[in-house]
Amino acid sequence: MLRIHFADNRQAPVWLADEHFTFGADATNDLVLKDADVAAFHAKLRQENRFYYLTDLGTAGGTFVNEERIGERYQIRSGDRVRLGSVELQILDPAKVGARTGQAPRWLLQVLQGENQGHKYHITGSMTFGRSVKCELCFSDPELSRRHAEFFLKGDVLEVKDLASANGLKVNRERVTTAVLQPGDQVQLGSTTLLVIGPKVSVTEAIDEDATVFMAASELPPITAPSPAPKPSQPRPASPNPLKPAIANAPVQAAPASSRRNAILVAVLIVAAGVALAQQFL
């Protein structure tokens, strides 16, 4: 059995339990959609042999499935997105989606300023934002590019990426090319401002291979004291150089006083003898 979910979570999901199911603004419809773009009797869904077929009831705004305008008896499958005016619905089969659907974090974008102010849009998978009708989040803001930006989930983390738009993308008033979003962030696209609503998710930062890695003291290897150097042995006396005379290395000793007096006396006698010899020849 299929179930209808509102993209902006305006009300609880609705089961498609009946064979005939109608959509419109009139109070007699099975699913009443009070929206200016929704006709009084907008579309009907019929179940035949466990298959579901959706038919537009000739409305001016049309009925769209996965952003393709449909006519009569368009087969609906689990995972299809149905849009009636500005109301977006998602058709899901809980048996196929699995138990994780109810446990997955819910990310919402609420319009704070701009078209559809106050509306909330549920982000699932990858959703483009822009003026093109092929965008999952289609706005008529003239400052938007046809494909302005993309919101996408990586696991439980919501990211936004600028799709080379003319006016750019801002997160918390700072222009970015891509950014990881956290609850409370404000995303500005053209003149439209969105508030990010979702779970608090921790993001693991990429490790810079060139960054300096600091280790706690408890993780450092123990410092080993260096082994003490061996004590030097007593120096050996230098061996004498056989090429140098031993006398050169001998200490010079002063001559005694008596030896000096004798030398002076000898010198005087020699001088006197020389004088006497010279007088004999004169």
XYZ file of C-alpha atoms in Angstrom:
282
model
C 0.000 0.000 0.000
C 1.323 3.440 -0.937
C 1.494 6.436 1.349
C 1.498 10.164 0.525
C 4.091 12.387 2.229
C 4.104 16.183 2.118
C 7.428 17.659 1.029
C 7.020 20.566 3.444
C 5.652 18.327 6.233
C 2.563 20.499 6.601
C 0.598 17.484 7.795
C 0.988 13.801 8.592
C 1.340 11.201 5.804
C -1.874 9.817 4.261
C -2.441 6.175 3.272
C -3.944 5.362 -0.142
C -6.374 2.794 1.217
C -9.342 3.439 -1.129
C -9.644 2.487 -4.780
C -10.617 6.066 -5.664
C -8.773 9.019 -4.166
C -9.268 12.677 -5.127
C -7.149 15.809 -4.637
C -8.343 19.421 -4.607
C -9.266 22.545 -2.690
C -12.904 21.544 -2.264
C -13.786 20.109 1.151
C -15.330 16.975 -0.403
C -11.960 15.689 -1.694
C -10.187 12.819 0.002
C -7.099 15.031 0.330
C -7.979 18.712 0.724
C -5.222 21.062 -0.421
C -5.876 24.679 0.474
C -3.541 26.359 -1.955
C -4.126 29.197 -4.436
C -2.762 27.142 -7.350
C -4.829 24.027 -6.585
C -8.191 23.700 -8.372
C -11.353 22.699 -6.537
C -11.093 19.224 -8.078
C -7.531 18.923 -9.266
C -6.660 15.238 -9.766
C -7.798 11.740 -8.971
C -5.981 8.510 -8.216
C -7.409 5.102 -9.032
C -6.172 1.699 -7.839
C -6.522 -1.238 -10.241
C -5.008 -4.669 -9.565
C -2.572 -3.203 -7.036
C -1.431 -0.544 -9.520
C -2.108 3.170 -9.077
C -3.031 5.535 -11.921
C -3.132 9.337 -11.563
C -5.274 11.577 -13.809
C -5.325 15.358 -14.085
C -8.882 16.731 -14.129
C -8.265 19.349 -16.816
C -6.725 21.994 -14.575
C -5.040 25.147 -15.880
C -1.967 24.730 -13.706
C -1.657 21.030 -14.464
C -0.484 18.013 -12.508
C 3.187 17.022 -12.584
C 4.938 13.754 -11.773
C 8.714 14.066 -11.390
C 8.326 17.524 -13.040
C 6.641 16.021 -16.127
C 3.121 17.218 -16.865
C 0.691 14.322 -17.117
C -2.756 13.742 -18.606
C -4.837 10.635 -17.958
C -3.952 7.342 -16.284
C -0.320 7.972 -15.471
C 1.032 5.035 -13.459
C 2.386 6.047 -10.062
C 5.231 4.152 -8.421
C 6.948 4.349 -5.063
C 9.410 7.214 -5.007
C 7.515 9.450 -7.473
C 7.109 13.130 -6.656
C 3.726 14.670 -7.477
C 3.186 18.418 -7.747
C -0.226 20.110 -7.840
C 0.280 23.855 -8.109
C 2.964 24.636 -5.511
C 2.077 21.628 -3.319
C 4.665 18.853 -3.560
C 3.864 15.288 -2.536
C 6.024 12.201 -2.429
C 4.579 8.736 -2.959
C 6.288 6.024 -0.920
C 5.802 2.340 -0.271
C 7.016 1.808 3.329
C 7.586 -1.895 2.665
C 10.109 -1.038 -0.063
C 11.736 1.923 1.587
C 12.662 -0.128 4.666
C 12.848 0.557 8.335
C 15.629 3.110 7.980
C 13.279 5.685 6.469
C 11.761 6.522 9.828
C 15.177 6.706 11.479
C 16.878 8.885 8.890
C 17.589 12.466 9.914
C 15.091 14.929 8.501
C 16.491 17.986 6.772
C 14.159 20.863 5.950
C 14.557 24.199 4.195
C 12.166 26.892 5.402
C 11.660 30.021 3.300
C 12.473 33.034 5.482
C 12.305 35.598 2.700
C 10.988 35.412 -0.827
C 8.411 33.336 -2.682
C 6.375 30.883 -0.561
C 7.589 32.539 2.636
C 7.080 30.256 5.625
C 6.911 27.033 3.586
C 9.174 24.120 4.485
C 10.709 21.734 1.950
C 11.920 18.276 2.893
C 15.336 17.412 1.401
C 15.735 13.839 0.164
C 18.712 12.671 -1.872
C 19.761 15.346 -4.374
C 17.505 18.327 -5.148
C 18.235 21.233 -7.475
C 17.058 24.777 -6.798
C 16.282 27.339 -9.500
C 13.764 28.824 -11.954
C 13.607 25.804 -14.266
C 10.537 23.592 -13.922
C 12.960 20.662 -14.040
C 14.332 21.670 -10.618
C 12.924 19.815 -7.622
C 12.734 23.196 -5.839
C 11.326 25.533 -8.492
C 11.011 29.247 -7.646
C 10.097 32.140 -9.952
C 12.587 34.548 -8.364
C 14.042 36.570 -11.311
C 17.425 36.769 -9.557
C 17.781 32.989 -9.689
C 19.507 31.107 -12.486
C 17.601 28.313 -14.190
C 19.678 25.799 -12.234
C 21.055 27.881 -9.393
C 22.232 25.417 -6.739
C 21.991 21.814 -5.598
C 21.220 20.477 -2.135
C 22.320 16.894 -1.563
C 22.734 14.433 1.264
C 25.953 12.506 1.887
C 24.925 9.987 4.483
C 23.466 12.159 7.248
C 25.273 15.339 6.154
C 23.552 18.031 4.077
C 25.656 19.997 1.588
C 24.919 22.749 -0.910
C 26.764 23.479 -4.147
C 26.601 26.476 -6.463
C 25.847 25.448 -10.071
C 27.767 28.322 -11.705
C 24.875 30.696 -11.025
C 24.936 34.335 -12.109
C 24.294 35.833 -8.662
C 26.074 33.210 -6.609
C 25.353 31.392 -3.370
C 25.737 32.723 0.181
C 25.738 30.824 3.465
C 25.439 33.031 6.544
C 26.134 36.083 4.319
C 29.410 34.683 3.000
C 29.697 33.771 -0.659
C 30.682 30.133 -1.140
C 30.977 27.595 -3.919
C 30.134 24.613 -1.742
C 29.410 24.239 1.967
C 28.421 21.708 4.620
C 25.230 22.939 6.276
C 24.296 22.881 9.939
C 20.921 23.584 11.599
C 20.372 27.319 11.874
C 22.407 28.218 8.781
C 20.831 30.707 6.389
C 21.260 30.124 2.665
C 20.709 33.005 0.273
C 19.975 32.316 -3.401
C 19.012 35.406 -5.380
C 16.448 37.267 -3.257
C 15.330 34.029 -1.556
C 16.631 33.201 1.919
C 16.278 29.683 3.354
C 16.678 28.501 6.948
C 18.295 25.090 7.426
C 16.426 22.821 9.868
C 17.755 19.394 10.778
C 19.700 17.236 13.210
C 23.034 18.245 14.654
C 25.588 16.180 12.753
C 29.304 16.090 13.491
C 31.478 16.331 10.414
C 34.864 14.650 10.286
C 37.415 17.069 8.954
C 39.810 15.939 6.274
C 43.349 15.322 7.527
C 46.005 17.552 6.002
C 48.916 15.301 5.149
C 51.330 18.245 5.284
C 50.157 19.450 8.697
C 52.347 19.059 11.774
C 51.090 16.244 13.975
C 51.307 16.820 17.722
C 51.346 13.837 20.070
C 50.337 13.728 23.692
C 53.187 13.216 26.128
C 51.728 9.853 27.158
C 52.010 8.668 23.552
C 55.666 9.577 23.124
C 58.244 6.783 23.439
C 60.228 6.776 26.721
C 63.498 8.660 26.620
C 66.498 6.352 27.170
C 69.448 7.938 28.965
C 72.665 7.670 26.958
C 75.305 5.220 28.251
C 78.093 7.000 30.200
C 81.276 7.417 28.249
C 84.184 5.261 29.468
C 86.613 7.045 31.786
C 89.818 7.978 30.021
C 92.907 6.032 31.170
C 95.989 7.798 32.583
C 97.820 9.550 29.773
C 100.997 7.898 28.659
C 104.197 9.931 28.682
C 105.009 11.080 25.242
C 107.730 9.033 23.654
C 110.863 11.054 22.873
C 111.437 12.064 19.289
C 114.611 10.294 18.123
C 115.221 13.015 15.519
C 115.416 15.861 18.096
C 118.614 16.183 20.233
C 118.109 15.368 23.830
C 119.911 18.542 24.882
C 117.321 20.680 23.198
C 114.731 19.286 25.535
C 116.961 19.599 28.636
C 116.182 22.480 31.004
C 118.614 25.405 31.009
C 120.348 25.802 34.374
C 121.979 29.040 35.547
C 125.806 28.937 36.111
C 126.959 29.258 39.786
C 128.465 32.601 41.011
C 131.979 31.151 41.627
C 132.250 30.033 38.041
C 131.397 33.533 36.853
C 134.159 35.099 39.015
C 136.765 32.697 37.695
C 135.782 33.483 34.161
C 136.187 37.233 34.758
C 139.622 36.720 36.329
C 140.788 34.658 33.378
C 139.617 37.340 30.996
C 141.523 40.067 32.905
C 144.743 38.040 32.861
C 144.460 37.481 29.144
C 143.988 41.163 28.519
C 146.990 42.058 30.765
C 149.220 39.529 29.000
C 148.251 40.988 25.675
C 149.142 44.497 26.780
C 152.555 43.431 28.127
C 153.351 41.633 24.865
C 152.469 44.666 22.858
C 154.829 46.917 24.881
C 157.828 44.646 24.071
C 157.471 45.347 20.396
C 157.181 49.062 20.755
